[in-house]
Amino acid sequence: MRVNSTPAEVPMDATPATKRFSFEPFAETAEYLAVNRAALSNLGRHISGAVRRMLDLATGVGTVVQLGREQIPALRQAMVVCVDASREAIVAGQRRLAAEPNLHWVQAFAQHLPLKGPFELTTFGNGIHNLSHEDKLLALKEVFRVSGPGGLLFFNSAFYEGTVVEGTEAFYRAKILRAVAELKQLGIPRSKEGRAEARNWLKPEEYAELVRAAGFEVVYLGQREVRVYREGWRLICEYADYAAGALHGYPVDIAAKVLSRAVVSVLDELGFVDEHGRRYIPRRWLEVIARKPPT
C-alpha cells in the first residue's frame, strides 16, 4: 500500500481542534455510538480473517475507526489510513484517537484519493450523503480502484429516502416552522439569495445501483431504526451543516442556536415516550456492505 507524499498529509503536531467542529458533540451521543456500534458488529460478520490494510473515509472524529476496532477483532492490528476533507476534523480525530496505534492521516476528498492501495476494507461512515450524485459515484469508483480483490466496502447514512419513520413527519415540519417564527420575531433577515437546494437523498436501492455501477457486488442492504433523544436532536441541530440546510438563507450561527431551541420544545410536544418517560423521535440509518469481485 502506498500513500502519496503530498502536503495533504496532516502532521500529528497540528494545532488542536476546538468544538467549532460542531459534529463532534453529536458523534459522542449514546444513540450515535450505539447505531454505529451495531452496524460495525454486523460488518464484522462479513469479514473472514485478519484485515491488514483499512481505509476510513470521512473519518471525522474517528468514531468508525474506534468502534470498528472495538467490535471487530480482525481490525485491531490493521494499518488504517484515515481520510477527511476537513483539516479541523482530522485534528479532532487525531486528538481523540491519540492512543490508537498504526493510524495515518490524510486530508483529501473521497472522490479524488491520493492513494494507491490495495485495501482489504473501506469504511465510509455517515458521510456519503454529503456528496452530489456525480461525486457519490466518483467516490465509489475511487474506492473500487484502491480496493484489493475481494475487498469490502461499508457505508451508512441517516440522510436518505426512508430515514423518516412513518408517523414522525409532523415533528420535522414543526421544528422548522417554530425556528423560522423565532427568527422573524428576532428580526433576523433571510438572504434573498438563500434558497433550498433540491434534496439529494437517494432510496436504498438507488444506493445499491450506484455501488454496482462502481463495480462492486452488494452483499448487504439494510436499515436500522434508532431512538434519538433530546440531547441528540439538540446537538444535531447545532451542527452547522444541518442548520444551514434546514434554515437556508439565515446566518448559520444564529440558525443553529434557534433550531436547537425549537427542536427541544417540539420534541416535548410531539415526541414518543419510552419506558423511562423520556421523549424521543425514531430515525432510520441505512447500511450497505459491498465486495469487489475476487478477479
PDB file of C-alpha atoms in Angstrom:
ATOM      1  CA  MET A   1       0.000   0.000   0.000  1.00  0.00           C
ATOM      2  CA  ARG A   2       1.328   3.433  -0.869  1.00  0.00           C
ATOM      3  CA  VAL A   3       0.186   6.799   0.454  1.00  0.00           C
ATOM      4  CA  ASN A   4       1.334   9.578  -1.846  1.00  0.00           C
ATOM      5  CA  SER A   5       3.682  12.019  -0.133  1.00  0.00           C
ATOM      6  CA  THR A   6       1.823  15.303  -0.536  1.00  0.00           C
ATOM      7  CA  PRO A   7       1.119  18.388   1.595  1.00  0.00           C
ATOM      8  CA  ALA A   8      -2.345  16.918   2.196  1.00  0.00           C
ATOM      9  CA  GLU A   9      -0.932  14.500   4.758  1.00  0.00           C
ATOM     10  CA  VAL A  10      -1.570  16.005   8.182  1.00  0.00           C
ATOM     11  CA  PRO A  11       1.219  16.029  10.811  1.00  0.00           C
ATOM     12  CA  MET A  12       0.482  14.818  14.295  1.00  0.00           C
ATOM     13  CA  ASP A  13       1.589  18.114  15.862  1.00  0.00           C
ATOM     14  CA  ALA A  14      -1.197  20.072  14.173  1.00  0.00           C
ATOM     15  CA  THR A  15      -2.928  22.747  16.214  1.00  0.00           C
ATOM     16  CA  PRO A  16      -5.605  21.188  18.481  1.00  0.00           C
ATOM     17  CA  ALA A  17      -9.121  21.489  17.124  1.00  0.00           C
ATOM     18  CA  THR A  18     -11.919  23.019  19.120  1.00  0.00           C
ATOM     19  CA  LYS A  19     -15.608  22.277  19.449  1.00  0.00           C
ATOM     20  CA  ARG A  20     -16.096  24.540  16.437  1.00  0.00           C
ATOM     21  CA  PHE A  21     -16.063  21.260  14.522  1.00  0.00           C
ATOM     22  CA  SER A  22     -19.620  21.031  15.676  1.00  0.00           C
ATOM     23  CA  PHE A  23     -20.405  17.492  14.565  1.00  0.00           C
ATOM     24  CA  GLU A  24     -18.083  16.234  17.311  1.00  0.00           C
ATOM     25  CA  PRO A  25     -20.585  16.587  20.202  1.00  0.00           C
ATOM     26  CA  PHE A  26     -23.304  14.678  18.314  1.00  0.00           C
ATOM     27  CA  ALA A  27     -20.805  11.959  17.386  1.00  0.00           C
ATOM     28  CA  GLU A  28     -20.335  11.346  21.101  1.00  0.00           C
ATOM     29  CA  THR A  29     -24.020  10.831  21.954  1.00  0.00           C
ATOM     30  CA  ALA A  30     -25.201   7.442  23.147  1.00  0.00           C
ATOM     31  CA  GLU A  31     -27.544   6.854  20.206  1.00  0.00           C
ATOM     32  CA  TYR A  32     -24.945   7.773  17.576  1.00  0.00           C
ATOM     33  CA  LEU A  33     -22.405   5.448  19.151  1.00  0.00           C
ATOM     34  CA  ALA A  34     -24.991   2.685  19.526  1.00  0.00           C
ATOM     35  CA  VAL A  35     -26.130   2.728  15.887  1.00  0.00           C
ATOM     36  CA  ASN A  36     -22.562   2.699  14.599  1.00  0.00           C
ATOM     37  CA  ARG A  37     -21.510   0.009  17.058  1.00  0.00           C
ATOM     38  CA  ALA A  38     -24.365  -2.219  15.879  1.00  0.00           C
ATOM     39  CA  ALA A  39     -23.620  -1.535  12.204  1.00  0.00           C
ATOM     40  CA  LEU A  40     -19.940  -2.372  12.606  1.00  0.00           C
ATOM     41  CA  SER A  41     -20.753  -5.504  14.552  1.00  0.00           C
ATOM     42  CA  ASN A  42     -22.858  -6.568  11.567  1.00  0.00           C
ATOM     43  CA  LEU A  43     -19.970  -5.712   9.230  1.00  0.00           C
ATOM     44  CA  GLY A  44     -17.725  -7.982  11.268  1.00  0.00           C
ATOM     45  CA  ARG A  45     -19.879 -10.961  10.336  1.00  0.00           C
ATOM     46  CA  HIS A  46     -18.895 -10.414   6.695  1.00  0.00           C
ATOM     47  CA  ILE A  47     -15.149 -10.349   7.385  1.00  0.00           C
ATOM     48  CA  SER A  48     -13.145 -13.557   7.335  1.00  0.00           C
ATOM     49  CA  GLY A  49      -9.568 -13.424   8.543  1.00  0.00           C
ATOM     50  CA  ALA A  50      -7.449 -10.503   9.681  1.00  0.00           C
ATOM     51  CA  VAL A  51      -7.538  -7.171   7.866  1.00  0.00           C
ATOM     52  CA  ARG A  52      -4.050  -5.774   7.272  1.00  0.00           C
ATOM     53  CA  ARG A  53      -4.944  -2.523   5.486  1.00  0.00           C
ATOM     54  CA  MET A  54      -8.069  -0.454   6.043  1.00  0.00           C
ATOM     55  CA  LEU A  55      -9.223   2.848   4.565  1.00  0.00           C
ATOM     56  CA  ASP A  56     -11.636   5.052   6.515  1.00  0.00           C
ATOM     57  CA  LEU A  57     -13.299   7.877   4.571  1.00  0.00           C
ATOM     58  CA  ALA A  58     -14.928  10.897   6.216  1.00  0.00           C
ATOM     59  CA  THR A  59     -13.085   9.898   9.379  1.00  0.00           C
ATOM     60  CA  GLY A  60     -14.312  12.939  11.291  1.00  0.00           C
ATOM     61  CA  VAL A  61     -13.586  12.451  14.971  1.00  0.00           C
ATOM     62  CA  GLY A  62     -12.728   8.789  14.422  1.00  0.00           C
ATOM     63  CA  THR A  63     -15.917   7.065  15.533  1.00  0.00           C
ATOM     64  CA  VAL A  64     -15.835   4.323  12.891  1.00  0.00           C
ATOM     65  CA  VAL A  65     -12.150   3.541  13.453  1.00  0.00           C
ATOM     66  CA  GLN A  66     -12.541   3.410  17.217  1.00  0.00           C
ATOM     67  CA  LEU A  67     -15.741   1.358  17.242  1.00  0.00           C
ATOM     68  CA  GLY A  68     -14.533  -0.838  14.395  1.00  0.00           C
ATOM     69  CA  ARG A  69     -11.515  -1.961  16.394  1.00  0.00           C
ATOM     70  CA  GLU A  70     -13.735  -2.438  19.420  1.00  0.00           C
ATOM     71  CA  GLN A  71     -16.351  -4.542  17.621  1.00  0.00           C
ATOM     72  CA  ILE A  72     -14.261  -6.402  15.017  1.00  0.00           C
ATOM     73  CA  PRO A  73     -11.208  -8.335  16.265  1.00  0.00           C
ATOM     74  CA  ALA A  74      -9.908  -8.612  12.678  1.00  0.00           C
ATOM     75  CA  LEU A  75      -9.293  -4.835  12.635  1.00  0.00           C
ATOM     76  CA  ARG A  76      -7.269  -4.470  15.817  1.00  0.00           C
ATOM     77  CA  GLN A  77      -3.873  -4.879  14.159  1.00  0.00           C
ATOM     78  CA  ALA A  78      -4.786  -3.235  10.858  1.00  0.00           C
ATOM     79  CA  MET A  79      -2.929  -0.263   9.448  1.00  0.00           C
ATOM     80  CA  VAL A  80      -5.629   2.382   8.904  1.00  0.00           C
ATOM     81  CA  VAL A  81      -5.478   5.357   6.554  1.00  0.00           C
ATOM     82  CA  CYS A  82      -7.905   7.984   7.878  1.00  0.00           C
ATOM     83  CA  VAL A  83      -9.135  10.428   5.223  1.00  0.00           C
ATOM     84  CA  ASP A  84     -11.224  13.560   5.680  1.00  0.00           C
ATOM     85  CA  ALA A  85     -11.680  16.712   3.609  1.00  0.00           C
ATOM     86  CA  SER A  86     -11.662  18.881   6.737  1.00  0.00           C
ATOM     87  CA  ARG A  87      -8.386  19.691   8.443  1.00  0.00           C
ATOM     88  CA  GLU A  88     -10.272  20.627  11.606  1.00  0.00           C
ATOM     89  CA  ALA A  89     -11.975  17.227  11.620  1.00  0.00           C
ATOM     90  CA  ILE A  90      -8.666  15.448  11.191  1.00  0.00           C
ATOM     91  CA  VAL A  91      -7.081  17.313  14.085  1.00  0.00           C
ATOM     92  CA  ALA A  92     -10.093  16.458  16.263  1.00  0.00           C
ATOM     93  CA  GLY A  93      -9.746  12.815  15.245  1.00  0.00           C
ATOM     94  CA  GLN A  94      -6.022  12.821  15.963  1.00  0.00           C
ATOM     95  CA  ARG A  95      -6.702  14.143  19.432  1.00  0.00           C
ATOM     96  CA  ARG A  96      -9.461  11.648  20.146  1.00  0.00           C
ATOM     97  CA  LEU A  97      -7.538   8.636  18.791  1.00  0.00           C
ATOM     98  CA  ALA A  98      -4.109   9.611  20.098  1.00  0.00           C
ATOM     99  CA  ALA A  99      -3.790   6.278  21.907  1.00  0.00           C
ATOM    100  CA  GLU A 100      -4.730   4.186  18.850  1.00  0.00           C
ATOM    101  CA  PRO A 101      -1.741   2.642  17.049  1.00  0.00           C
ATOM    102  CA  ASN A 102      -0.968   2.377  13.343  1.00  0.00           C
ATOM    103  CA  LEU A 103      -3.076   5.264  12.028  1.00  0.00           C
ATOM    104  CA  HIS A 104      -2.138   7.522   9.110  1.00  0.00           C
ATOM    105  CA  TRP A 105      -3.997  10.766   8.440  1.00  0.00           C
ATOM    106  CA  VAL A 106      -4.614  12.284   5.016  1.00  0.00           C
ATOM    107  CA  GLN A 107      -6.614  15.387   4.111  1.00  0.00           C
ATOM    108  CA  ALA A 108      -8.338  14.646   0.811  1.00  0.00           C
ATOM    109  CA  PHE A 109     -11.697  14.291  -0.907  1.00  0.00           C
ATOM    110  CA  ALA A 110     -13.222  10.830  -1.234  1.00  0.00           C
ATOM    111  CA  GLN A 111     -13.737  11.339  -4.967  1.00  0.00           C
ATOM    112  CA  HIS A 112     -10.020  12.164  -5.508  1.00  0.00           C
ATOM    113  CA  LEU A 113      -7.948   9.855  -3.319  1.00  0.00           C
ATOM    114  CA  PRO A 114      -4.143  10.366  -3.343  1.00  0.00           C
ATOM    115  CA  LEU A 115      -3.732   6.650  -2.580  1.00  0.00           C
ATOM    116  CA  LYS A 116      -2.689   3.510  -4.434  1.00  0.00           C
ATOM    117  CA  GLY A 117      -3.963   0.685  -2.231  1.00  0.00           C
ATOM    118  CA  PRO A 118      -4.719  -2.129  -2.102  1.00  0.00           C
ATOM    119  CA  PHE A 119      -7.070  -2.057   0.892  1.00  0.00           C
ATOM    120  CA  GLU A 120      -8.981  -5.053   2.189  1.00  0.00           C
ATOM    121  CA  LEU A 121     -11.686  -2.900   3.785  1.00  0.00           C
ATOM    122  CA  THR A 122     -13.003   0.617   3.220  1.00  0.00           C
ATOM    123  CA  THR A 123     -15.449   2.262   5.610  1.00  0.00           C
ATOM    124  CA  PHE A 124     -17.383   5.450   4.821  1.00  0.00           C
ATOM    125  CA  GLY A 125     -19.399   6.208   7.934  1.00  0.00           C
ATOM    126  CA  ASN A 126     -22.153   8.789   7.928  1.00  0.00           C
ATOM    127  CA  GLY A 127     -20.732  10.839   5.079  1.00  0.00           C
ATOM    128  CA  ILE A 128     -21.724   9.664   1.610  1.00  0.00           C
ATOM    129  CA  HIS A 129     -24.962  11.676   1.685  1.00  0.00           C
ATOM    130  CA  ASN A 130     -22.912  14.908   1.673  1.00  0.00           C
ATOM    131  CA  LEU A 131     -21.786  14.258  -1.906  1.00  0.00           C
ATOM    132  CA  SER A 132     -23.653  15.099  -5.088  1.00  0.00           C
ATOM    133  CA  HIS A 133     -24.938  12.193  -7.160  1.00  0.00           C
ATOM    134  CA  GLU A 134     -21.970  12.521  -9.507  1.00  0.00           C
ATOM    135  CA  ASP A 135     -19.476  12.690  -6.656  1.00  0.00           C
ATOM    136  CA  LYS A 136     -21.053   9.703  -4.925  1.00  0.00           C
ATOM    137  CA  LEU A 137     -20.289   7.612  -7.991  1.00  0.00           C
ATOM    138  CA  LEU A 138     -16.795   9.096  -8.335  1.00  0.00           C
ATOM    139  CA  ALA A 139     -16.048   8.290  -4.694  1.00  0.00           C
ATOM    140  CA  LEU A 140     -17.312   4.728  -5.048  1.00  0.00           C
ATOM    141  CA  LYS A 141     -15.192   4.258  -8.172  1.00  0.00           C
ATOM    142  CA  GLU A 142     -12.163   5.555  -6.274  1.00  0.00           C
ATOM    143  CA  VAL A 143     -12.827   3.047  -3.506  1.00  0.00           C
ATOM    144  CA  PHE A 144     -13.110   0.303  -6.110  1.00  0.00           C
ATOM    145  CA  ARG A 145      -9.777   1.401  -7.604  1.00  0.00           C
ATOM    146  CA  VAL A 146      -7.884   1.220  -4.305  1.00  0.00           C
ATOM    147  CA  SER A 147      -9.598  -1.971  -3.079  1.00  0.00           C
ATOM    148  CA  GLY A 148      -7.856  -5.287  -3.452  1.00  0.00           C
ATOM    149  CA  PRO A 149      -9.612  -8.309  -4.993  1.00  0.00           C
ATOM    150  CA  GLY A 150     -12.416  -9.338  -2.649  1.00  0.00           C
ATOM    151  CA  GLY A 151     -12.091  -6.058  -0.736  1.00  0.00           C
ATOM    152  CA  LEU A 152     -15.100  -4.922   1.280  1.00  0.00           C
ATOM    153  CA  LEU A 153     -16.855  -1.551   1.319  1.00  0.00           C
ATOM    154  CA  PHE A 154     -19.119  -0.416   4.165  1.00  0.00           C
ATOM    155  CA  PHE A 155     -21.104   2.805   4.457  1.00  0.00           C
ATOM    156  CA  ASN A 156     -24.112   4.041   6.375  1.00  0.00           C
ATOM    157  CA  SER A 157     -26.276   7.158   6.403  1.00  0.00           C
ATOM    158  CA  ALA A 158     -29.201   8.734   8.209  1.00  0.00           C
ATOM    159  CA  PHE A 159     -29.930  11.058   5.269  1.00  0.00           C
ATOM    160  CA  TYR A 160     -31.726   9.044   2.589  1.00  0.00           C
ATOM    161  CA  GLU A 161     -35.260   8.373   1.382  1.00  0.00           C
ATOM    162  CA  GLY A 162     -36.561   6.155   4.155  1.00  0.00           C
ATOM    163  CA  THR A 163     -34.812   7.722   7.139  1.00  0.00           C
ATOM    164  CA  VAL A 164     -38.010   9.428   8.332  1.00  0.00           C
ATOM    165  CA  VAL A 165     -40.108   6.910  10.225  1.00  0.00           C
ATOM    166  CA  GLU A 166     -43.801   6.887   9.345  1.00  0.00           C
ATOM    167  CA  GLY A 167     -45.791   8.989  11.793  1.00  0.00           C
ATOM    168  CA  THR A 168     -42.950  11.412  12.595  1.00  0.00           C
ATOM    169  CA  GLU A 169     -43.318  13.771   9.637  1.00  0.00           C
ATOM    170  CA  ALA A 170     -45.078  16.422  11.749  1.00  0.00           C
ATOM    171  CA  PHE A 171     -42.045  16.651  14.029  1.00  0.00           C
ATOM    172  CA  TYR A 172     -39.754  17.651  11.161  1.00  0.00           C
ATOM    173  CA  ARG A 173     -42.191  20.249   9.843  1.00  0.00           C
ATOM    174  CA  ALA A 174     -42.879  21.730  13.270  1.00  0.00           C
ATOM    175  CA  LYS A 175     -39.260  22.288  14.256  1.00  0.00           C
ATOM    176  CA  ILE A 176     -38.609  24.263  11.058  1.00  0.00           C
ATOM    177  CA  LEU A 177     -41.775  26.349  11.392  1.00  0.00           C
ATOM    178  CA  ARG A 178     -41.022  27.135  15.029  1.00  0.00           C
ATOM    179  CA  ALA A 179     -37.442  28.100  14.278  1.00  0.00           C
ATOM    180  CA  VAL A 180     -38.498  30.369  11.403  1.00  0.00           C
ATOM    181  CA  ALA A 181     -41.089  32.020  13.641  1.00  0.00           C
ATOM    182  CA  GLU A 182     -38.426  32.812  16.244  1.00  0.00           C
ATOM    183  CA  LEU A 183     -36.033  34.149  13.613  1.00  0.00           C
ATOM    184  CA  LYS A 184     -38.756  36.504  12.363  1.00  0.00           C
ATOM    185  CA  GLN A 185     -39.521  37.571  15.933  1.00  0.00           C
ATOM    186  CA  LEU A 186     -35.831  38.346  16.457  1.00  0.00           C
ATOM    187  CA  GLY A 187     -35.824  40.395  13.268  1.00  0.00           C
ATOM    188  CA  ILE A 188     -33.217  38.208  11.589  1.00  0.00           C
ATOM    189  CA  PRO A 189     -33.480  38.776   7.826  1.00  0.00           C
ATOM    190  CA  ARG A 190     -33.281  35.935   5.368  1.00  0.00           C
ATOM    191  CA  SER A 191     -30.866  36.373   2.490  1.00  0.00           C
ATOM    192  CA  LYS A 192     -32.643  36.879  -0.812  1.00  0.00           C
ATOM    193  CA  GLU A 193     -30.070  34.560  -2.304  1.00  0.00           C
ATOM    194  CA  GLY A 194     -30.931  31.882   0.212  1.00  0.00           C
ATOM    195  CA  ARG A 195     -32.928  29.112  -1.336  1.00  0.00           C
ATOM    196  CA  ALA A 196     -33.378  25.447  -0.696  1.00  0.00           C
ATOM    197  CA  GLU A 197     -31.257  23.153  -2.785  1.00  0.00           C
ATOM    198  CA  ALA A 198     -33.010  20.107  -4.159  1.00  0.00           C
ATOM    199  CA  ARG A 199     -32.716  17.396  -1.538  1.00  0.00           C
ATOM    200  CA  ASN A 200     -30.224  14.904  -2.827  1.00  0.00           C
ATOM    201  CA  TRP A 201     -31.459  11.921  -0.832  1.00  0.00           C
ATOM    202  CA  LEU A 202     -31.427   8.537  -2.534  1.00  0.00           C
ATOM    203  CA  LYS A 203     -33.541   5.459  -1.914  1.00  0.00           C
ATOM    204  CA  PRO A 204     -31.761   2.345  -0.591  1.00  0.00           C
ATOM    205  CA  GLU A 205     -31.986   0.624  -3.972  1.00  0.00           C
ATOM    206  CA  GLU A 206     -30.578   3.714  -5.690  1.00  0.00           C
ATOM    207  CA  TYR A 207     -27.535   3.460  -3.455  1.00  0.00           C
ATOM    208  CA  ALA A 208     -27.281  -0.208  -4.383  1.00  0.00           C
ATOM    209  CA  GLU A 209     -27.384   0.737  -8.068  1.00  0.00           C
ATOM    210  CA  LEU A 210     -24.540   3.226  -7.578  1.00  0.00           C
ATOM    211  CA  VAL A 211     -22.480   0.611  -5.768  1.00  0.00           C
ATOM    212  CA  ARG A 212     -22.991  -1.843  -8.624  1.00  0.00           C
ATOM    213  CA  ALA A 213     -22.197   0.855 -11.204  1.00  0.00           C
ATOM    214  CA  ALA A 214     -18.840   1.353  -9.484  1.00  0.00           C
ATOM    215  CA  GLY A 215     -18.082  -2.354  -9.935  1.00  0.00           C
ATOM    216  CA  PHE A 216     -18.981  -3.798  -6.531  1.00  0.00           C
ATOM    217  CA  GLU A 217     -21.352  -6.616  -5.619  1.00  0.00           C
ATOM    218  CA  VAL A 218     -23.866  -5.732  -2.890  1.00  0.00           C
ATOM    219  CA  VAL A 219     -23.721  -8.293  -0.095  1.00  0.00           C
ATOM    220  CA  TYR A 220     -25.891  -6.496   2.485  1.00  0.00           C
ATOM    221  CA  LEU A 221     -28.502  -3.736   2.265  1.00  0.00           C
ATOM    222  CA  GLY A 222     -30.454  -2.972   5.415  1.00  0.00           C
ATOM    223  CA  GLN A 223     -31.993  -0.302   7.630  1.00  0.00           C
ATOM    224  CA  ARG A 224     -31.678   0.142  11.372  1.00  0.00           C
ATOM    225  CA  GLU A 225     -34.169   2.140  13.455  1.00  0.00           C
ATOM    226  CA  VAL A 226     -32.779   4.178  16.339  1.00  0.00           C
ATOM    227  CA  ARG A 227     -34.386   6.284  19.038  1.00  0.00           C
ATOM    228  CA  VAL A 228     -32.903   9.788  19.020  1.00  0.00           C
ATOM    229  CA  TYR A 229     -33.440  11.619  22.317  1.00  0.00           C
ATOM    230  CA  ARG A 230     -33.477  15.283  23.306  1.00  0.00           C
ATOM    231  CA  GLU A 231     -29.724  15.797  23.607  1.00  0.00           C
ATOM    232  CA  GLY A 232     -29.117  14.053  20.304  1.00  0.00           C
ATOM    233  CA  TRP A 233     -31.615  16.253  18.466  1.00  0.00           C
ATOM    234  CA  ARG A 234     -30.300  19.391  20.154  1.00  0.00           C
ATOM    235  CA  LEU A 235     -26.727  18.633  19.127  1.00  0.00           C
ATOM    236  CA  ILE A 236     -27.517  17.635  15.549  1.00  0.00           C
ATOM    237  CA  CYS A 237     -29.477  20.875  15.121  1.00  0.00           C
ATOM    238  CA  GLU A 238     -26.443  22.810  16.381  1.00  0.00           C
ATOM    239  CA  TYR A 239     -24.321  21.182  13.674  1.00  0.00           C
ATOM    240  CA  ALA A 240     -23.630  23.973  11.186  1.00  0.00           C
ATOM    241  CA  ASP A 241     -24.196  21.934   8.004  1.00  0.00           C
ATOM    242  CA  TYR A 242     -27.530  20.588   9.266  1.00  0.00           C
ATOM    243  CA  ALA A 243     -28.749  24.022  10.370  1.00  0.00           C
ATOM    244  CA  ALA A 244     -27.649  25.607   7.089  1.00  0.00           C
ATOM    245  CA  GLY A 245     -29.661  23.068   5.116  1.00  0.00           C
ATOM    246  CA  ALA A 246     -32.738  23.286   7.332  1.00  0.00           C
ATOM    247  CA  LEU A 247     -32.777  27.090   7.564  1.00  0.00           C
ATOM    248  CA  HIS A 248     -31.125  28.125   4.314  1.00  0.00           C
ATOM    249  CA  GLY A 249     -30.692  31.843   3.832  1.00  0.00           C
ATOM    250  CA  TYR A 250     -30.249  32.675   7.519  1.00  0.00           C
ATOM    251  CA  PRO A 251     -26.882  33.270   9.260  1.00  0.00           C
ATOM    252  CA  VAL A 252     -25.707  29.782  10.161  1.00  0.00           C
ATOM    253  CA  ASP A 253     -24.552  30.537  13.706  1.00  0.00           C
ATOM    254  CA  ILE A 254     -27.898  32.091  14.634  1.00  0.00           C
ATOM    255  CA  ALA A 255     -29.892  29.456  12.751  1.00  0.00           C
ATOM    256  CA  ALA A 256     -28.143  26.663  14.644  1.00  0.00           C
ATOM    257  CA  LYS A 257     -28.938  28.186  18.039  1.00  0.00           C
ATOM    258  CA  VAL A 258     -32.564  28.870  17.169  1.00  0.00           C
ATOM    259  CA  LEU A 259     -33.108  25.450  15.596  1.00  0.00           C
ATOM    260  CA  SER A 260     -31.650  23.683  18.631  1.00  0.00           C
ATOM    261  CA  ARG A 261     -34.112  25.518  20.874  1.00  0.00           C
ATOM    262  CA  ALA A 262     -37.022  24.804  18.555  1.00  0.00           C
ATOM    263  CA  VAL A 263     -36.334  21.089  18.307  1.00  0.00           C
ATOM    264  CA  VAL A 264     -36.315  20.671  22.089  1.00  0.00           C
ATOM    265  CA  SER A 265     -39.718  22.302  22.530  1.00  0.00           C
ATOM    266  CA  VAL A 266     -41.230  20.413  19.586  1.00  0.00           C
ATOM    267  CA  LEU A 267     -39.859  17.116  20.863  1.00  0.00           C
ATOM    268  CA  ASP A 268     -41.518  17.755  24.225  1.00  0.00           C
ATOM    269  CA  GLU A 269     -44.840  18.113  22.405  1.00  0.00           C
ATOM    270  CA  LEU A 270     -44.637  15.534  19.619  1.00  0.00           C
ATOM    271  CA  GLY A 271     -42.041  13.025  20.742  1.00  0.00           C
ATOM    272  CA  PHE A 272     -42.788   9.442  21.696  1.00  0.00           C
ATOM    273  CA  VAL A 273     -42.312   8.440  25.333  1.00  0.00           C
ATOM    274  CA  ASP A 274     -40.097   5.494  26.240  1.00  0.00           C
ATOM    275  CA  GLU A 275     -40.387   3.140  29.198  1.00  0.00           C
ATOM    276  CA  HIS A 276     -38.482   5.629  31.389  1.00  0.00           C
ATOM    277  CA  GLY A 277     -40.627   8.612  30.451  1.00  0.00           C
ATOM    278  CA  ARG A 278     -38.052  10.153  28.113  1.00  0.00           C
ATOM    279  CA  ARG A 279     -39.078  11.762  24.820  1.00  0.00           C
ATOM    280  CA  TYR A 280     -37.600  10.617  21.517  1.00  0.00           C
ATOM    281  CA  ILE A 281     -38.179  10.526  17.773  1.00  0.00           C
ATOM    282  CA  PRO A 282     -37.110   7.365  15.915  1.00  0.00           C
ATOM    283  CA  ARG A 283     -34.971   7.642  12.794  1.00  0.00           C
ATOM    284  CA  ARG A 284     -33.572   5.033  10.416  1.00  0.00           C
ATOM    285  CA  TRP A 285     -29.979   4.516   9.327  1.00  0.00           C
ATOM    286  CA  LEU A 286     -29.160   2.855   6.013  1.00  0.00           C
ATOM    287  CA  GLU A 287     -26.345   0.272   5.967  1.00  0.00           C
ATOM    288  CA  VAL A 288     -24.615  -1.061   2.851  1.00  0.00           C
ATOM    289  CA  ILE A 289     -21.866  -3.676   2.574  1.00  0.00           C
ATOM    290  CA  ALA A 290     -20.372  -4.482  -0.825  1.00  0.00           C
ATOM    291  CA  ARG A 291     -17.498  -6.562  -2.145  1.00  0.00           C
ATOM    292  CA  LYS A 292     -15.093  -6.125  -5.042  1.00  0.00           C
ATOM    293  CA  PRO A 293     -15.117  -9.295  -7.170  1.00  0.00           C
ATOM    294  CA  PRO A 294     -12.118 -11.563  -6.432  1.00  0.00           C
ATOM    295  CA  THR A 295     -10.918 -11.370 -10.038  1.00  0.00           C
TER     296      THR A 295
END
